[in-house]
Amino acid sequence: MTPIRQWPIIKGCYWCCLAVWLHLAVLCLPFAAHAAPFDDIGWQRVGQIFPTASRWSEPEGEFQVRRLLAGDSLVGYQFQSLQVVDIPAYSGKPINLQILLDPDGRIADAYVLEHHEPILLVGIPEQKLHDFSAKYQGVMADQRVVVGNTSDPDVVTVDAVTGATVTVMVVNEVIMRSAHEVAVSLGLIEDISNRPHAPAVVKTDGFTEADWQSLTGDGSVRRLHLTWEQVDEAFADIEDKNAQGHKKGRGEGQHQHRQGGQGKQGTFIDLYVAQLDPPSIGRNLLGERQYGYLQEQLKDGEFAIAVLASGDYSFKGSGYVRGGIFDRIQLRQFGDIISFRDLDQQRLSDLYIDGLPELSEMSIFTIRDHHQFDPGSPWSLELLVRRQTGPVDGVFTSFELGYQLPERYVERPAPTAAQLAAMEAANRPMWVNIWYQKSFQIGVVLIALLVLMVILFLQDKFTQKPQFLHWLRRGYLVFTVVF
């Protein structure tokens, strides 16, 4: 009798367990879909976006980027965001997307390959996340995208997914950060993340007469003095034993010949650098007539520097030929390298300033506008020195001379309100941006909590008016459920 009495209970437990297993199976369906090979899913998506693509290359570079090819023609690039950034989403795990770029640095497609967001597994259809990521089609990799609304007209806005704000905020950051980094690495767009928002402007008014000692004293002219001993010490760390032995057998005699018997303390090179654009520097060095001629030759966005030197080493180099590039000097600013060609150089025959030291080489180099040079930001001149270790072999080392134009010679435009707002938004943490996007809802909740606090403190008085308390309670409950 006992087993018969327990049968309904066992039968009920059986159906409960079956319901739990079915529920878990439904929840695991998205994960089963995600278990499909990403390459198969990715190539299907590539075919939809780039119908002419016939194949893709093997993953290349730091970010494992594939080139999408139609025959031998390049039609775009493909990569997975997880190879570029690893940003945890609401679940604590990253979202992986396939991102396609066209050759112009424009996002052709962003498709979610894998996620573990609980709100998208139960409650919100997963298709809404795919619809959200599809909104990035046509957005440039260097544009700024904001989820929600903004007053900045230069910003691209996308609508959020109700109930999954944190998830879409993470997706926005993943898409734009990974697309920007890959596009920069491929040379599709320029990286200006470490540049000032507005370059400084050189003041052309105001002239103060000065001699050589004054210009070198206030930093208008910077100096790099190297002896043979300093150069030997720099090479000592990079030459191997064979190169050292070869240098002893052949190089030292060459050094003594060039040093002219001065020994290791003799001057290898005595180098001076000055930016010629401010009148107080350019006019004092070049004279009024030559300075005026130089300013007439410079186009908008172009700047000029003077490189002056004496000593045994030439910053031009004996191997320099017409039509080539100066391979012994280059400029570096914001991590970018600026090289000079023969058309960027003017030979100086003389300088018109008191106290000028004896110089053997003098040149003016023009920084062209496409380099986007900022005269108010620090830059450096790099001097490359090569030492021969064999008939055709050699080792290289470089010496750096930093330069910063004195502040009195430049004017820095104040950032606009839009630029300040963009900088502030870019520097805010993600959770703060989410609060800004939900400012109205947060304000309503705070007011509701304040009203609730008043009700709790005055409940004794409200109980004296049962009818009012009845409607107040119903109204607050309706507000809680609806809002």
GROMACS .gro file of C-alpha atoms in nm:
model
  483
    1MET     CA    1   0.000   0.000   0.000
    2THR     CA    2   0.281   0.240   0.078
    3PRO     CA    3   0.431   0.240  -0.274
    4ILE     CA    4   0.085   0.297  -0.421
    5ARG     CA    5   0.028   0.596  -0.192
    6GLN     CA    6   0.367   0.745  -0.284
    7TRP     CA    7   0.312   0.709  -0.659
    8PRO     CA    8   0.142   1.053  -0.708
    9ILE     CA    9   0.429   1.217  -0.521
   10ILE     CA   10   0.690   1.035  -0.732
   11LYS     CA   11   0.497   1.114  -1.049
   12GLY     CA   12   0.480   1.482  -0.952
   13CYS     CA   13   0.856   1.493  -0.882
   14TYR     CA   14   0.919   1.328  -1.218
   15TRP     CA   15   0.728   1.596  -1.407
   16CYS     CA   16   0.900   1.871  -1.202
   17CYS     CA   17   1.243   1.733  -1.288
   18LEU     CA   18   1.144   1.703  -1.653
   19ALA     CA   19   1.026   2.065  -1.656
   20VAL     CA   20   1.355   2.180  -1.500
   21TRP     CA   21   1.559   1.989  -1.759
   22LEU     CA   22   1.351   2.131  -2.046
   23HIS     CA   23   1.394   2.480  -1.905
   24LEU     CA   24   1.771   2.437  -1.882
   25ALA     CA   25   1.778   2.302  -2.237
   26VAL     CA   26   1.600   2.613  -2.363
   27LEU     CA   27   1.846   2.835  -2.179
   28CYS     CA   28   2.140   2.650  -2.330
   29LEU     CA   29   2.021   2.687  -2.689
   30PRO     CA   30   2.209   3.016  -2.741
   31PHE     CA   31   2.526   2.854  -2.610
   32ALA     CA   32   2.478   2.566  -2.850
   33ALA     CA   33   2.451   2.816  -3.132
   34HIS     CA   34   2.766   2.988  -3.011
   35ALA     CA   35   2.948   2.656  -3.017
   36ALA     CA   36   2.929   2.657  -3.397
   37PRO     CA   37   3.263   2.733  -3.561
   38PHE     CA   38   3.311   3.110  -3.575
   39ASP     CA   39   3.489   3.086  -3.909
   40ASP     CA   40   3.181   2.934  -4.072
   41ILE     CA   41   2.949   3.194  -3.923
   42GLY     CA   42   3.196   3.471  -4.002
   43TRP     CA   43   3.238   3.372  -4.366
   44GLN     CA   44   2.861   3.356  -4.414
   45ARG     CA   45   2.839   3.711  -4.283
   46VAL     CA   46   3.126   3.821  -4.508
   47GLY     CA   47   2.935   3.686  -4.807
   48GLN     CA   48   2.633   3.897  -4.715
   49ILE     CA   49   2.831   4.219  -4.672
   50PHE     CA   50   3.092   4.169  -4.946
   51PRO     CA   51   2.923   3.952  -5.213
   52THR     CA   52   3.225   3.980  -5.444
   53ALA     CA   53   3.469   3.838  -5.185
   54SER     CA   54   3.592   3.498  -5.298
   55ARG     CA   55   3.839   3.421  -5.016
   56TRP     CA   56   4.014   3.561  -4.713
   57SER     CA   57   4.376   3.544  -4.613
   58GLU     CA   58   4.525   3.383  -4.304
   59PRO     CA   59   4.515   3.597  -3.987
   60GLU     CA   60   4.807   3.840  -3.981
   61GLY     CA   61   4.965   4.083  -3.736
   62GLU     CA   62   4.905   4.159  -3.371
   63PHE     CA   63   4.526   4.168  -3.409
   64GLN     CA   64   4.492   3.860  -3.637
   65VAL     CA   65   4.337   4.059  -3.924
   66ARG     CA   66   4.228   3.880  -4.241
   67ARG     CA   67   4.228   4.048  -4.582
   68LEU     CA   68   3.909   3.994  -4.780
   69LEU     CA   69   3.988   3.939  -5.147
   70ALA     CA   70   3.788   3.927  -5.468
   71GLY     CA   71   4.039   3.750  -5.688
   72ASP     CA   72   4.353   3.957  -5.623
   73SER     CA   73   4.162   4.275  -5.535
   74LEU     CA   74   4.128   4.386  -5.174
   75VAL     CA   75   3.768   4.455  -5.072
   76GLY     CA   76   3.797   4.477  -4.694
   77TYR     CA   77   3.933   4.346  -4.365
   78GLN     CA   78   3.797   4.104  -4.106
   79PHE     CA   79   3.887   4.053  -3.741
   80GLN     CA   80   3.735   3.948  -3.410
   81SER     CA   81   3.709   4.206  -3.135
   82LEU     CA   82   3.838   3.963  -2.872
   83GLN     CA   83   4.176   3.973  -3.048
   84VAL     CA   84   4.193   4.349  -2.986
   85VAL     CA   85   4.013   4.438  -2.661
   86ASP     CA   86   3.895   4.235  -2.363
   87ILE     CA   87   3.619   4.433  -2.192
   88PRO     CA   88   3.392   4.241  -1.952
   89ALA     CA   89   3.020   4.296  -2.003
   90TYR     CA   90   2.731   4.265  -1.756
   91SER     CA   91   2.795   3.893  -1.709
   92GLY     CA   92   3.161   3.955  -1.628
   93LYS     CA   93   3.267   3.789  -1.955
   94PRO     CA   94   3.362   3.970  -2.278
   95ILE     CA   95   3.143   3.992  -2.588
   96ASN     CA   96   3.310   3.875  -2.907
   97LEU     CA   97   3.212   4.040  -3.237
   98GLN     CA   98   3.324   3.999  -3.594
   99ILE     CA   99   3.399   4.341  -3.738
  100LEU     CA  100   3.443   4.410  -4.108
  101LEU     CA  101   3.620   4.723  -4.234
  102ASP     CA  102   3.628   4.854  -4.588
  103PRO     CA  103   3.956   4.989  -4.735
  104ASP     CA  104   3.859   5.346  -4.635
  105GLY     CA  105   3.845   5.265  -4.263
  106ARG     CA  106   3.464   5.250  -4.250
  107ILE     CA  107   3.282   4.984  -4.047
  108ALA     CA  108   3.104   4.764  -4.299
  109ASP     CA  109   2.955   4.530  -4.041
  110ALA     CA  110   2.965   4.437  -3.672
  111TYR     CA  111   2.815   4.098  -3.586
  112VAL     CA  112   2.794   3.934  -3.242
  113LEU     CA  113   2.963   3.594  -3.244
  114GLU     CA  114   2.950   3.510  -2.874
  115HIS     CA  115   2.807   3.653  -2.555
  116HIS     CA  116   2.707   3.536  -2.208
  117GLU     CA  117   2.464   3.813  -2.113
  118PRO     CA  118   2.187   3.670  -1.890
  119ILE     CA  119   1.933   3.935  -1.989
  120LEU     CA  120   1.964   3.823  -2.354
  121LEU     CA  121   1.925   3.456  -2.267
  122VAL     CA  122   1.594   3.504  -2.086
  123GLY     CA  123   1.368   3.805  -2.128
  124ILE     CA  124   1.508   4.001  -2.425
  125PRO     CA  125   1.535   3.848  -2.774
  126GLU     CA  126   1.894   3.802  -2.887
  127GLN     CA  127   1.800   3.953  -3.224
  128LYS     CA  128   1.781   4.294  -3.059
  129LEU     CA  129   2.154   4.279  -2.989
  130HIS     CA  130   2.221   4.190  -3.353
  131ASP     CA  131   1.997   4.478  -3.462
  132PHE     CA  132   2.192   4.712  -3.235
  133SER     CA  133   2.534   4.609  -3.367
  134ALA     CA  134   2.407   4.645  -3.726
  135LYS     CA  135   2.357   5.019  -3.663
  136TYR     CA  136   2.735   5.069  -3.684
  137GLN     CA  137   2.742   4.995  -4.056
  138GLY     CA  138   2.882   5.298  -4.236
  139VAL     CA  139   3.042   5.457  -3.929
  140MET     CA  140   3.404   5.566  -3.967
  141ALA     CA  141   3.647   5.399  -3.729
  142ASP     CA  142   3.768   5.739  -3.603
  143GLN     CA  143   3.422   5.882  -3.533
  144ARG     CA  144   3.278   5.923  -3.184
  145VAL     CA  145   2.964   5.719  -3.115
  146VAL     CA  146   2.736   5.772  -2.814
  147VAL     CA  147   2.456   5.544  -2.699
  148GLY     CA  148   2.151   5.764  -2.649
  149ASN     CA  149   2.119   6.135  -2.716
  150THR     CA  150   2.379   6.412  -2.712
  151SER     CA  151   2.393   6.780  -2.794
  152ASP     CA  152   2.717   6.746  -2.990
  153PRO     CA  153   2.629   6.760  -3.363
  154ASP     CA  154   2.955   6.588  -3.462
  155VAL     CA  155   2.879   6.274  -3.263
  156VAL     CA  156   2.702   5.969  -3.406
  157THR     CA  157   2.419   5.850  -3.181
  158VAL     CA  158   2.265   5.502  -3.162
  159ASP     CA  159   1.954   5.401  -2.969
  160ALA     CA  160   1.998   5.172  -2.670
  161VAL     CA  161   1.821   4.841  -2.612
  162THR     CA  162   1.568   4.880  -2.334
  163GLY     CA  163   1.660   4.659  -2.042
  164ALA     CA  164   2.014   4.593  -2.165
  165THR     CA  165   2.178   4.933  -2.129
  166VAL     CA  166   2.499   4.805  -1.975
  167THR     CA  167   2.537   4.542  -2.246
  168VAL     CA  168   2.496   4.785  -2.535
  169MET     CA  169   2.730   5.035  -2.372
  170VAL     CA  170   2.995   4.764  -2.361
  171VAL     CA  171   2.922   4.665  -2.722
  172ASN     CA  172   2.961   5.028  -2.829
  173GLU     CA  173   3.301   5.052  -2.660
  174VAL     CA  174   3.415   4.717  -2.797
  175ILE     CA  175   3.320   4.801  -3.156
  176MET     CA  176   3.465   5.151  -3.166
  177ARG     CA  177   3.785   5.081  -2.970
  178SER     CA  178   3.873   4.768  -3.164
  179ALA     CA  179   3.782   4.923  -3.501
  180HIS     CA  180   3.993   5.231  -3.423
  181GLU     CA  181   4.299   5.034  -3.314
  182VAL     CA  182   4.287   4.800  -3.613
  183ALA     CA  183   4.226   5.084  -3.860
  184VAL     CA  184   4.524   5.273  -3.715
  185SER     CA  185   4.745   4.964  -3.734
  186LEU     CA  186   4.647   4.916  -4.100
  187GLY     CA  187   4.709   5.281  -4.182
  188LEU     CA  188   4.346   5.340  -4.281
  189ILE     CA  189   4.301   5.631  -4.040
  190GLU     CA  190   4.535   5.860  -3.850
  191ASP     CA  191   4.590   5.816  -3.478
  192ILE     CA  192   4.539   6.155  -3.315
  193SER     CA  193   4.451   6.021  -2.971
  194ASN     CA  194   4.771   6.161  -2.820
  195ARG     CA  195   4.757   6.498  -2.998
  196PRO     CA  196   4.618   6.822  -2.858
  197HIS     CA  197   4.267   6.901  -2.970
  198ALA     CA  198   4.380   7.235  -3.116
  199PRO     CA  199   4.741   7.298  -3.234
  200ALA     CA  200   4.919   7.606  -3.111
  201VAL     CA  201   4.966   7.912  -3.333
  202VAL     CA  202   5.303   8.087  -3.363
  203LYS     CA  203   5.286   8.457  -3.278
  204THR     CA  204   5.408   8.659  -3.576
  205ASP     CA  205   5.393   8.998  -3.406
  206GLY     CA  206   5.649   9.126  -3.161
  207PHE     CA  207   6.024   9.123  -3.214
  208THR     CA  208   6.297   9.136  -2.953
  209GLU     CA  209   6.657   9.178  -3.060
  210ALA     CA  210   6.884   8.912  -2.912
  211ASP     CA  211   7.233   8.770  -2.953
  212TRP     CA  212   7.344   8.407  -2.973
  213GLN     CA  213   7.398   8.374  -2.600
  214SER     CA  214   7.044   8.500  -2.524
  215LEU     CA  215   6.882   8.256  -2.767
  216THR     CA  216   7.074   7.958  -2.633
  217GLY     CA  217   7.008   8.068  -2.277
  218ASP     CA  218   6.627   8.083  -2.302
  219GLY     CA  219   6.587   7.759  -2.501
  220SER     CA  220   6.519   7.920  -2.839
  221VAL     CA  221   6.829   7.740  -2.967
  222ARG     CA  222   6.908   7.393  -2.830
  223ARG     CA  223   7.249   7.223  -2.840
  224LEU     CA  224   7.373   6.864  -2.866
  225HIS     CA  225   7.749   6.829  -2.815
  226LEU     CA  226   7.900   6.484  -2.862
  227THR     CA  227   8.261   6.379  -2.818
  228TRP     CA  228   8.423   6.072  -2.971
  229GLU     CA  229   8.435   5.914  -2.628
  230GLN     CA  230   8.057   5.949  -2.585
  231VAL     CA  231   7.998   5.794  -2.926
  232ASP     CA  232   8.233   5.503  -2.847
  233GLU     CA  233   8.050   5.439  -2.520
  234ALA     CA  234   7.716   5.432  -2.704
  235PHE     CA  235   7.845   5.173  -2.949
  236ALA     CA  236   8.012   4.962  -2.680
  237ASP     CA  237   7.679   4.816  -2.569
  238ILE     CA  238   7.558   4.714  -2.913
  239GLU     CA  239   7.871   4.583  -3.086
  240ASP     CA  240   7.945   4.213  -3.060
  241LYS     CA  241   8.295   4.072  -3.006
  242ASN     CA  242   8.362   4.023  -3.374
  243ALA     CA  243   8.266   4.381  -3.452
  244GLN     CA  244   8.480   4.501  -3.163
  245GLY     CA  245   8.780   4.310  -3.296
  246HIS     CA  246   8.723   4.443  -3.646
  247LYS     CA  247   8.701   4.796  -3.511
  248LYS     CA  248   9.032   4.759  -3.330
  249GLY     CA  249   9.200   4.636  -3.642
  250ARG     CA  250   9.060   4.896  -3.877
  251GLY     CA  251   8.829   5.146  -3.716
  252GLU     CA  252   9.065   5.309  -3.464
  253GLY     CA  253   9.306   5.426  -3.728
  254GLN     CA  254   9.016   5.581  -3.913
  255HIS     CA  255   8.901   5.755  -3.596
  256GLN     CA  256   9.245   5.902  -3.526
  257HIS     CA  257   9.264   6.030  -3.878
  258ARG     CA  258   8.930   6.209  -3.846
  259GLN     CA  259   8.997   6.331  -3.495
  260GLY     CA  260   9.303   6.512  -3.613
  261GLY     CA  261   9.504   6.414  -3.305
  262GLN     CA  262   9.256   6.559  -3.055
  263GLY     CA  263   9.199   6.222  -2.882
  264LYS     CA  264   8.871   6.087  -2.757
  265GLN     CA  265   8.770   6.423  -2.608
  266GLY     CA  266   8.767   6.571  -2.957
  267THR     CA  267   8.432   6.693  -3.093
  268PHE     CA  268   8.236   6.436  -3.285
  269ILE     CA  269   7.958   6.685  -3.362
  270ASP     CA  270   7.842   7.012  -3.209
  271LEU     CA  271   7.477   7.038  -3.319
  272TYR     CA  272   7.231   7.326  -3.276
  273VAL     CA  273   6.858   7.332  -3.355
  274ALA     CA  274   6.616   7.624  -3.363
  275GLN     CA  275   6.259   7.677  -3.481
  276LEU     CA  276   6.265   7.976  -3.714
  277ASP     CA  277   5.898   8.076  -3.728
  278PRO     CA  278   5.886   8.325  -3.435
  279PRO     CA  279   6.037   8.660  -3.545
  280SER     CA  280   6.249   8.687  -3.231
  281ILE     CA  281   6.428   8.367  -3.336
  282GLY     CA  282   6.414   8.370  -3.715
  283ARG     CA  283   6.492   8.738  -3.773
  284ASN     CA  284   6.780   8.740  -3.525
  285LEU     CA  285   6.939   8.436  -3.691
  286LEU     CA  286   6.864   8.496  -4.059
  287GLY     CA  287   6.836   8.872  -4.082
  288GLU     CA  288   6.525   9.063  -4.182
  289ARG     CA  289   6.551   9.008  -4.559
  290GLN     CA  290   6.623   8.634  -4.547
  291TYR     CA  291   6.359   8.579  -4.278
  292GLY     CA  292   6.098   8.760  -4.488
  293TYR     CA  293   6.186   8.550  -4.794
  294LEU     CA  294   6.151   8.231  -4.587
  295GLN     CA  295   5.806   8.330  -4.462
  296GLU     CA  296   5.693   8.397  -4.818
  297GLN     CA  297   5.800   8.047  -4.921
  298LEU     CA  298   5.617   7.871  -4.639
  299LYS     CA  299   5.258   7.766  -4.703
  300ASP     CA  300   4.981   7.740  -4.446
  301GLY     CA  301   5.058   7.462  -4.202
  302GLU     CA  302   5.430   7.454  -4.288
  303PHE     CA  303   5.710   7.537  -4.045
  304ALA     CA  304   6.087   7.580  -4.066
  305ILE     CA  305   6.375   7.474  -3.843
  306ALA     CA  306   6.744   7.550  -3.861
  307VAL     CA  307   7.001   7.273  -3.811
  308LEU     CA  308   7.355   7.400  -3.753
  309ALA     CA  309   7.666   7.198  -3.676
  310SER     CA  310   8.042   7.174  -3.659
  311GLY     CA  311   8.278   6.887  -3.588
  312ASP     CA  312   8.394   6.570  -3.763
  313TYR     CA  313   8.047   6.425  -3.829
  314SER     CA  314   7.809   6.562  -4.091
  315PHE     CA  315   7.436   6.558  -4.022
  316LYS     CA  316   7.377   6.558  -4.399
  317GLY     CA  317   7.600   6.262  -4.476
  318SER     CA  318   7.833   6.201  -4.765
  319GLY     CA  319   7.589   5.951  -4.912
  320TYR     CA  320   7.320   6.215  -4.960
  321VAL     CA  321   7.228   6.262  -5.326
  322ARG     CA  322   6.975   6.484  -5.497
  323GLY     CA  323   6.627   6.335  -5.490
  324GLY     CA  324   6.697   6.127  -5.181
  325ILE     CA  325   6.614   6.143  -4.811
  326PHE     CA  326   6.836   6.270  -4.534
  327ASP     CA  327   6.915   5.947  -4.353
  328ARG     CA  328   7.105   6.092  -4.057
  329ILE     CA  329   6.844   6.324  -3.906
  330GLN     CA  330   6.470   6.302  -3.851
  331LEU     CA  331   6.207   6.468  -3.631
  332ARG     CA  332   5.974   6.290  -3.393
  333GLN     CA  333   5.655   6.434  -3.247
  334PHE     CA  334   5.361   6.248  -3.087
  335GLY     CA  335   5.542   5.927  -3.180
  336ASP     CA  336   5.529   6.015  -3.550
  337ILE     CA  337   5.851   6.038  -3.754
  338ILE     CA  338   5.912   6.328  -3.991
  339SER     CA  339   6.179   6.267  -4.254
  340PHE     CA  340   6.325   6.529  -4.488
  341ARG     CA  341   6.386   6.510  -4.862
  342ASP     CA  342   6.612   6.726  -5.074
  343LEU     CA  343   6.325   6.962  -5.161
  344ASP     CA  344   6.269   7.026  -4.789
  345GLN     CA  345   6.622   7.161  -4.740
  346GLN     CA  346   6.774   7.503  -4.806
  347ARG     CA  347   7.143   7.562  -4.761
  348LEU     CA  348   7.242   7.853  -4.539
  349SER     CA  349   7.549   8.051  -4.636
  350ASP     CA  350   7.562   8.282  -4.335
  351LEU     CA  351   7.383   8.389  -4.017
  352TYR     CA  352   7.350   8.744  -3.893
  353ILE     CA  353   7.374   8.733  -3.516
  354ASP     CA  354   7.641   8.836  -3.267
  355GLY     CA  355   7.831   8.567  -3.079
  356LEU     CA  356   7.779   8.296  -3.341
  357PRO     CA  357   8.026   8.005  -3.299
  358GLU     CA  358   8.221   7.866  -3.592
  359LEU     CA  359   7.997   7.633  -3.792
  360SER     CA  360   8.074   7.406  -4.084
  361GLU     CA  361   7.717   7.306  -4.186
  362MET     CA  362   7.402   7.517  -4.182
  363SER     CA  363   7.064   7.423  -4.331
  364ILE     CA  364   6.696   7.513  -4.312
  365PHE     CA  365   6.449   7.225  -4.320
  366THR     CA  366   6.080   7.273  -4.400
  367ILE     CA  367   5.818   7.066  -4.218
  368ARG     CA  368   5.538   7.013  -4.469
  369ASP     CA  369   5.171   7.055  -4.381
  370HIS     CA  370   5.076   6.688  -4.425
  371HIS     CA  371   5.276   6.603  -4.112
  372GLN     CA  372   5.028   6.807  -3.903
  373PHE     CA  373   5.312   6.946  -3.697
  374ASP     CA  374   5.218   7.131  -3.377
  375PRO     CA  375   5.473   7.410  -3.309
  376GLY     CA  376   5.362   7.443  -2.947
  377SER     CA  377   5.419   7.079  -2.849
  378PRO     CA  378   5.756   6.918  -2.769
  379TRP     CA  379   5.948   6.748  -3.047
  380SER     CA  380   6.293   6.599  -3.083
  381LEU     CA  381   6.565   6.580  -3.346
  382GLU     CA  382   6.718   6.234  -3.376
  383LEU     CA  383   7.074   6.204  -3.506
  384LEU     CA  384   7.156   5.863  -3.651
  385VAL     CA  385   7.519   5.746  -3.640
  386ARG     CA  386   7.645   5.441  -3.829
  387ARG     CA  387   7.967   5.256  -3.756
  388GLN     CA  388   8.102   5.016  -4.014
  389THR     CA  389   8.190   4.669  -3.884
  390GLY     CA  390   8.271   4.502  -4.212
  391PRO     CA  391   8.288   4.561  -4.587
  392VAL     CA  392   7.911   4.594  -4.609
  393ASP     CA  393   7.798   4.553  -4.246
  394GLY     CA  394   7.745   4.817  -3.984
  395VAL     CA  395   7.575   4.898  -3.653
  396PHE     CA  396   7.365   5.204  -3.574
  397THR     CA  397   7.289   5.419  -3.274
  398SER     CA  398   7.097   5.742  -3.236
  399PHE     CA  399   7.119   6.051  -3.019
  400GLU     CA  400   6.820   6.266  -2.936
  401LEU     CA  401   6.796   6.643  -2.893
  402GLY     CA  402   6.469   6.757  -2.738
  403TYR     CA  403   6.314   7.091  -2.828
  404GLN     CA  404   6.024   7.294  -2.690
  405LEU     CA  405   5.941   7.635  -2.833
  406PRO     CA  406   5.928   7.890  -2.547
  407GLU     CA  407   5.572   7.958  -2.439
  408ARG     CA  408   5.588   8.331  -2.511
  409TYR     CA  409   5.620   8.259  -2.883
  410VAL     CA  410   5.295   8.059  -2.916
  411GLU     CA  411   4.926   8.113  -2.860
  412ARG     CA  412   4.709   7.818  -2.763
  413PRO     CA  413   4.346   7.837  -2.876
  414ALA     CA  414   4.102   7.766  -2.599
  415PRO     CA  415   3.900   7.446  -2.657
  416THR     CA  416   3.539   7.495  -2.757
  417ALA     CA  417   3.249   7.390  -2.539
  418ALA     CA  418   3.191   7.090  -2.765
  419GLN     CA  419   3.556   6.983  -2.734
  420LEU     CA  420   3.545   7.018  -2.355
  421ALA     CA  421   3.226   6.813  -2.342
  422ALA     CA  422   3.380   6.547  -2.567
  423MET     CA  423   3.695   6.529  -2.351
  424GLU     CA  424   3.487   6.503  -2.035
  425ALA     CA  425   3.267   6.229  -2.180
  426ALA     CA  426   3.569   6.038  -2.310
  427ASN     CA  427   3.738   6.045  -1.969
  428ARG     CA  428   3.430   5.940  -1.773
  429PRO     CA  429   3.405   5.577  -1.659
  430MET     CA  430   3.142   5.366  -1.833
  431TRP     CA  431   2.915   5.348  -1.528
  432VAL     CA  432   2.907   5.728  -1.511
  433ASN     CA  433   2.808   5.747  -1.879
  434ILE     CA  434   2.527   5.501  -1.809
  435TRP     CA  435   2.400   5.724  -1.528
  436TYR     CA  436   2.409   6.023  -1.763
  437GLN     CA  437   2.207   5.828  -2.020
  438LYS     CA  438   1.951   5.741  -1.752
  439SER     CA  439   1.938   6.081  -1.580
  440PHE     CA  440   1.560   6.117  -1.622
  441GLN     CA  441   1.483   5.773  -1.482
  442ILE     CA  442   1.724   5.825  -1.193
  443GLY     CA  443   1.562   6.161  -1.115
  444VAL     CA  444   1.215   6.004  -1.105
  445VAL     CA  445   1.336   5.724  -0.876
  446LEU     CA  446   1.495   5.975  -0.636
  447ILE     CA  447   1.172   6.175  -0.622
  448ALA     CA  448   0.973   5.855  -0.562
  449LEU     CA  449   1.206   5.757  -0.276
  450LEU     CA  450   1.169   6.103  -0.127
  451VAL     CA  451   0.789   6.075  -0.143
  452LEU     CA  452   0.808   5.730   0.015
  453MET     CA  453   1.021   5.867   0.297
  454VAL     CA  454   0.763   6.139   0.366
  455ILE     CA  455   0.486   5.876   0.372
  456LEU     CA  456   0.679   5.664   0.623
  457PHE     CA  457   0.749   5.955   0.855
  458LEU     CA  458   0.389   6.085   0.840
  459GLN     CA  459   0.207   5.750   0.842
  460ASP     CA  460   0.039   5.824   1.178
  461LYS     CA  461  -0.127   6.132   1.035
  462PHE     CA  462  -0.223   5.955   0.712
  463THR     CA  463  -0.396   5.675   0.906
  464GLN     CA  464  -0.636   5.941   1.042
  465LYS     CA  465  -0.759   5.984   0.684
  466PRO     CA  466  -0.830   5.630   0.563
  467GLN     CA  467  -0.979   5.735   0.230
  468PHE     CA  468  -0.675   5.946   0.137
  469LEU     CA  469  -0.434   5.675   0.253
  470HIS     CA  470  -0.625   5.417   0.046
  471TRP     CA  471  -0.582   5.613  -0.280
  472LEU     CA  472  -0.226   5.716  -0.195
  473ARG     CA  473  -0.131   5.350  -0.146
  474ARG     CA  474  -0.299   5.243  -0.472
  475GLY     CA  475  -0.143   5.528  -0.666
  476TYR     CA  476   0.206   5.451  -0.539
  477LEU     CA  477   0.167   5.080  -0.617
  478VAL     CA  478   0.049   5.160  -0.970
  479PHE     CA  479   0.345   5.393  -1.019
  480THR     CA  480   0.585   5.123  -0.893
  481VAL     CA  481   0.448   4.857  -1.129
  482VAL     CA  482   0.418   5.079  -1.438
  483PHE     CA  483   0.738   5.284  -1.408
   0.00000   0.00000   0.00000
